[in-house]
């Protein structure tokens, strides 16, 4: 009888299904909520994204059991200085409760394959100093080449 009580107290086991795919921004049905959570992580004010501009970006989307939990927004562009295509990451986010599960690594592996097949010679990214990701990038073979600065005007 005690064994039955213990079994009832355990939450049911559910299978977690992770999907990583290239999707248009419009396919991320909860993008506004994810973007707000992304901005809240930095203690920043409400973002005022212009979706018509963001729609120009491509998105690598991580879904857990069909629900978007993270994204990498990127563009492929001609280098302004060299005769090369570059992949530029503009935004990268994974919901806090899904971090530390190798989802970011899988997302960047997917992005690297997309960049290679698109003819890109480089992937460039940056990260907010409020949540430094140097170790994350370094483990994946990225090298720090520049520090970006920003000033609101």
PDB file of C-alpha atoms in Angstrom:
ATOM      1  CA  UNK A   1       0.000   0.000   0.000  1.00  0.00           C
ATOM      2  CA  UNK A   2       2.877   2.387   0.779  1.00  0.00           C
ATOM      3  CA  UNK A   3       4.474   1.570  -2.587  1.00  0.00           C
ATOM      4  CA  UNK A   4       1.280   2.610  -4.345  1.00  0.00           C
ATOM      5  CA  UNK A   5       1.258   5.931  -2.490  1.00  0.00           C
ATOM      6  CA  UNK A   6       4.850   6.630  -3.503  1.00  0.00           C
ATOM      7  CA  UNK A   7       4.090   5.792  -7.128  1.00  0.00           C
ATOM      8  CA  UNK A   8       1.150   8.192  -7.105  1.00  0.00           C
ATOM      9  CA  UNK A   9       3.330  10.998  -5.770  1.00  0.00           C
ATOM     10  CA  UNK A  10       5.872  10.688  -8.601  1.00  0.00           C
ATOM     11  CA  UNK A  11       5.148  12.853 -11.598  1.00  0.00           C
ATOM     12  CA  UNK A  12       4.453  10.827 -14.725  1.00  0.00           C
ATOM     13  CA  UNK A  13       7.476  10.387 -16.976  1.00  0.00           C
ATOM     14  CA  UNK A  14       7.101  12.142 -20.272  1.00  0.00           C
ATOM     15  CA  UNK A  15       9.361  11.717 -23.235  1.00  0.00           C
ATOM     16  CA  UNK A  16      11.098  14.930 -24.261  1.00  0.00           C
ATOM     17  CA  UNK A  17      11.439  15.397 -27.976  1.00  0.00           C
ATOM     18  CA  UNK A  18      13.950  18.013 -29.184  1.00  0.00           C
ATOM     19  CA  UNK A  19      13.750  19.378 -32.715  1.00  0.00           C
ATOM     20  CA  UNK A  20      16.208  21.834 -34.245  1.00  0.00           C
ATOM     21  CA  UNK A  21      15.196  23.327 -37.593  1.00  0.00           C
ATOM     22  CA  UNK A  22      15.527  26.318 -39.870  1.00  0.00           C
ATOM     23  CA  UNK A  23      12.203  28.162 -39.768  1.00  0.00           C
ATOM     24  CA  UNK A  24      10.864  31.579 -40.733  1.00  0.00           C
ATOM     25  CA  UNK A  25      10.371  33.950 -37.824  1.00  0.00           C
ATOM     26  CA  UNK A  26       6.634  33.860 -38.444  1.00  0.00           C
ATOM     27  CA  UNK A  27       6.640  30.131 -37.543  1.00  0.00           C
ATOM     28  CA  UNK A  28       7.749  30.891 -33.975  1.00  0.00           C
ATOM     29  CA  UNK A  29       4.262  31.231 -32.572  1.00  0.00           C
ATOM     30  CA  UNK A  30       5.459  32.365 -29.135  1.00  0.00           C
ATOM     31  CA  UNK A  31       8.200  34.723 -30.394  1.00  0.00           C
ATOM     32  CA  UNK A  32       6.869  37.769 -28.525  1.00  0.00           C
ATOM     33  CA  UNK A  33       6.924  35.885 -25.208  1.00  0.00           C
ATOM     34  CA  UNK A  34      10.382  34.409 -25.890  1.00  0.00           C
ATOM     35  CA  UNK A  35      11.738  37.824 -26.914  1.00  0.00           C
ATOM     36  CA  UNK A  36      10.354  39.394 -23.729  1.00  0.00           C
ATOM     37  CA  UNK A  37      11.955  36.636 -21.628  1.00  0.00           C
ATOM     38  CA  UNK A  38      15.201  37.210 -23.558  1.00  0.00           C
ATOM     39  CA  UNK A  39      15.117  40.908 -22.719  1.00  0.00           C
ATOM     40  CA  UNK A  40      14.101  40.294 -19.090  1.00  0.00           C
ATOM     41  CA  UNK A  41      17.285  38.229 -18.679  1.00  0.00           C
ATOM     42  CA  UNK A  42      19.238  41.440 -19.262  1.00  0.00           C
ATOM     43  CA  UNK A  43      17.031  43.685 -17.126  1.00  0.00           C
ATOM     44  CA  UNK A  44      16.313  45.724 -20.230  1.00  0.00           C
ATOM     45  CA  UNK A  45      13.104  47.614 -20.972  1.00  0.00           C
ATOM     46  CA  UNK A  46      10.401  46.165 -23.200  1.00  0.00           C
ATOM     47  CA  UNK A  47      11.904  45.452 -26.633  1.00  0.00           C
ATOM     48  CA  UNK A  48      10.403  47.235 -29.569  1.00  0.00           C
ATOM     49  CA  UNK A  49      11.332  44.829 -32.332  1.00  0.00           C
ATOM     50  CA  UNK A  50      10.351  45.745 -35.833  1.00  0.00           C
ATOM     51  CA  UNK A  51       9.185  42.397 -37.107  1.00  0.00           C
ATOM     52  CA  UNK A  52       9.351  43.517 -40.738  1.00  0.00           C
ATOM     53  CA  UNK A  53      13.115  43.901 -40.242  1.00  0.00           C
ATOM     54  CA  UNK A  54      13.474  40.720 -38.201  1.00  0.00           C
ATOM     55  CA  UNK A  55      11.612  38.824 -40.929  1.00  0.00           C
ATOM     56  CA  UNK A  56      14.688  39.362 -43.115  1.00  0.00           C
ATOM     57  CA  UNK A  57      16.668  37.174 -40.730  1.00  0.00           C
ATOM     58  CA  UNK A  58      16.675  33.405 -40.767  1.00  0.00           C
ATOM     59  CA  UNK A  59      15.982  31.468 -37.593  1.00  0.00           C
ATOM     60  CA  UNK A  60      17.345  28.252 -36.168  1.00  0.00           C
ATOM     61  CA  UNK A  61      14.617  27.213 -33.757  1.00  0.00           C
ATOM     62  CA  UNK A  62      14.778  24.719 -30.895  1.00  0.00           C
ATOM     63  CA  UNK A  63      11.466  23.081 -30.037  1.00  0.00           C
ATOM     64  CA  UNK A  64      10.788  20.807 -27.084  1.00  0.00           C
ATOM     65  CA  UNK A  65       7.717  18.673 -27.651  1.00  0.00           C
ATOM     66  CA  UNK A  66       6.726  21.044 -30.471  1.00  0.00           C
ATOM     67  CA  UNK A  67       6.975  24.257 -28.423  1.00  0.00           C
ATOM     68  CA  UNK A  68       9.689  26.820 -29.338  1.00  0.00           C
ATOM     69  CA  UNK A  69      12.158  27.219 -26.436  1.00  0.00           C
ATOM     70  CA  UNK A  70      15.023  28.993 -28.177  1.00  0.00           C
ATOM     71  CA  UNK A  71      16.223  30.684 -31.330  1.00  0.00           C
ATOM     72  CA  UNK A  72      19.249  31.928 -33.205  1.00  0.00           C
ATOM     73  CA  UNK A  73      18.395  34.796 -35.545  1.00  0.00           C
ATOM     74  CA  UNK A  74      21.019  35.304 -38.239  1.00  0.00           C
ATOM     75  CA  UNK A  75      21.623  36.823 -41.638  1.00  0.00           C
ATOM     76  CA  UNK A  76      23.916  35.776 -44.438  1.00  0.00           C
ATOM     77  CA  UNK A  77      25.602  38.790 -45.959  1.00  0.00           C
ATOM     78  CA  UNK A  78      28.453  39.799 -48.187  1.00  0.00           C
ATOM     79  CA  UNK A  79      31.475  40.835 -46.141  1.00  0.00           C
ATOM     80  CA  UNK A  80      31.951  44.593 -46.403  1.00  0.00           C
ATOM     81  CA  UNK A  81      35.717  44.096 -46.646  1.00  0.00           C
ATOM     82  CA  UNK A  82      36.371  40.763 -48.359  1.00  0.00           C
ATOM     83  CA  UNK A  83      34.967  38.760 -51.219  1.00  0.00           C
ATOM     84  CA  UNK A  84      33.276  36.351 -48.771  1.00  0.00           C
ATOM     85  CA  UNK A  85      29.861  35.525 -47.398  1.00  0.00           C
ATOM     86  CA  UNK A  86      29.524  35.749 -43.643  1.00  0.00           C
ATOM     87  CA  UNK A  87      26.848  34.446 -41.322  1.00  0.00           C
ATOM     88  CA  UNK A  88      26.084  37.048 -38.663  1.00  0.00           C
ATOM     89  CA  UNK A  89      24.218  36.017 -35.523  1.00  0.00           C
ATOM     90  CA  UNK A  90      22.020  38.847 -34.299  1.00  0.00           C
ATOM     91  CA  UNK A  91      20.199  37.186 -31.414  1.00  0.00           C
ATOM     92  CA  UNK A  92      20.603  33.918 -29.559  1.00  0.00           C
ATOM     93  CA  UNK A  93      18.335  32.794 -26.741  1.00  0.00           C
ATOM     94  CA  UNK A  94      17.272  29.635 -24.907  1.00  0.00           C
ATOM     95  CA  UNK A  95      14.713  29.675 -22.130  1.00  0.00           C
ATOM     96  CA  UNK A  96      16.427  29.461 -18.760  1.00  0.00           C
ATOM     97  CA  UNK A  97      14.832  26.122 -17.795  1.00  0.00           C
ATOM     98  CA  UNK A  98      16.297  24.478 -20.918  1.00  0.00           C
ATOM     99  CA  UNK A  99      19.869  25.743 -20.533  1.00  0.00           C
ATOM    100  CA  UNK A 100      22.674  23.340 -19.678  1.00  0.00           C
ATOM    101  CA  UNK A 101      21.146  20.518 -21.759  1.00  0.00           C
ATOM    102  CA  UNK A 102      23.340  20.907 -24.877  1.00  0.00           C
ATOM    103  CA  UNK A 103      20.500  22.555 -26.801  1.00  0.00           C
ATOM    104  CA  UNK A 104      22.662  25.596 -27.600  1.00  0.00           C
ATOM    105  CA  UNK A 105      25.439  23.336 -28.880  1.00  0.00           C
ATOM    106  CA  UNK A 106      22.980  21.485 -31.116  1.00  0.00           C
ATOM    107  CA  UNK A 107      21.563  24.776 -32.377  1.00  0.00           C
ATOM    108  CA  UNK A 108      25.025  26.117 -33.247  1.00  0.00           C
ATOM    109  CA  UNK A 109      26.000  22.809 -34.907  1.00  0.00           C
ATOM    110  CA  UNK A 110      22.894  23.167 -37.066  1.00  0.00           C
ATOM    111  CA  UNK A 111      23.732  26.820 -37.807  1.00  0.00           C
ATOM    112  CA  UNK A 112      27.292  25.887 -38.793  1.00  0.00           C
ATOM    113  CA  UNK A 113      25.966  23.316 -41.279  1.00  0.00           C
ATOM    114  CA  UNK A 114      23.559  25.875 -42.745  1.00  0.00           C
ATOM    115  CA  UNK A 115      26.391  28.434 -43.032  1.00  0.00           C
ATOM    116  CA  UNK A 116      28.703  25.920 -44.757  1.00  0.00           C
ATOM    117  CA  UNK A 117      26.022  24.860 -47.243  1.00  0.00           C
ATOM    118  CA  UNK A 118      25.222  28.512 -47.955  1.00  0.00           C
ATOM    119  CA  UNK A 119      28.856  29.194 -48.832  1.00  0.00           C
ATOM    120  CA  UNK A 120      29.752  31.254 -45.767  1.00  0.00           C
ATOM    121  CA  UNK A 121      33.393  31.413 -44.750  1.00  0.00           C
ATOM    122  CA  UNK A 122      32.732  32.768 -41.242  1.00  0.00           C
ATOM    123  CA  UNK A 123      30.148  32.933 -38.516  1.00  0.00           C
ATOM    124  CA  UNK A 124      30.339  36.020 -36.376  1.00  0.00           C
ATOM    125  CA  UNK A 125      28.426  36.565 -33.191  1.00  0.00           C
ATOM    126  CA  UNK A 126      28.507  38.696 -30.096  1.00  0.00           C
ATOM    127  CA  UNK A 127      27.079  38.398 -26.626  1.00  0.00           C
ATOM    128  CA  UNK A 128      25.841  40.763 -23.973  1.00  0.00           C
ATOM    129  CA  UNK A 129      28.318  41.292 -21.137  1.00  0.00           C
ATOM    130  CA  UNK A 130      25.448  40.946 -18.669  1.00  0.00           C
ATOM    131  CA  UNK A 131      25.464  37.243 -19.567  1.00  0.00           C
ATOM    132  CA  UNK A 132      28.941  36.445 -20.834  1.00  0.00           C
ATOM    133  CA  UNK A 133      29.127  33.461 -23.124  1.00  0.00           C
ATOM    134  CA  UNK A 134      32.869  33.471 -23.903  1.00  0.00           C
ATOM    135  CA  UNK A 135      33.325  29.940 -22.568  1.00  0.00           C
ATOM    136  CA  UNK A 136      30.330  28.666 -24.566  1.00  0.00           C
ATOM    137  CA  UNK A 137      31.770  30.044 -27.797  1.00  0.00           C
ATOM    138  CA  UNK A 138      35.372  29.048 -27.052  1.00  0.00           C
ATOM    139  CA  UNK A 139      34.377  25.409 -26.439  1.00  0.00           C
ATOM    140  CA  UNK A 140      32.910  25.413 -29.945  1.00  0.00           C
ATOM    141  CA  UNK A 141      36.064  26.770 -31.604  1.00  0.00           C
ATOM    142  CA  UNK A 142      35.093  30.438 -31.842  1.00  0.00           C
ATOM    143  CA  UNK A 143      37.857  32.980 -31.290  1.00  0.00           C
ATOM    144  CA  UNK A 144      37.460  36.430 -29.819  1.00  0.00           C
ATOM    145  CA  UNK A 145      38.543  38.824 -32.537  1.00  0.00           C
ATOM    146  CA  UNK A 146      36.869  42.067 -31.478  1.00  0.00           C
ATOM    147  CA  UNK A 147      34.936  43.603 -28.654  1.00  0.00           C
ATOM    148  CA  UNK A 148      31.908  45.561 -29.766  1.00  0.00           C
ATOM    149  CA  UNK A 149      30.827  48.726 -28.034  1.00  0.00           C
ATOM    150  CA  UNK A 150      27.428  50.336 -28.071  1.00  0.00           C
ATOM    151  CA  UNK A 151      26.025  53.731 -27.176  1.00  0.00           C
ATOM    152  CA  UNK A 152      22.419  54.785 -27.442  1.00  0.00           C
ATOM    153  CA  UNK A 153      21.959  58.118 -29.187  1.00  0.00           C
TER     154      UNK A 153
END
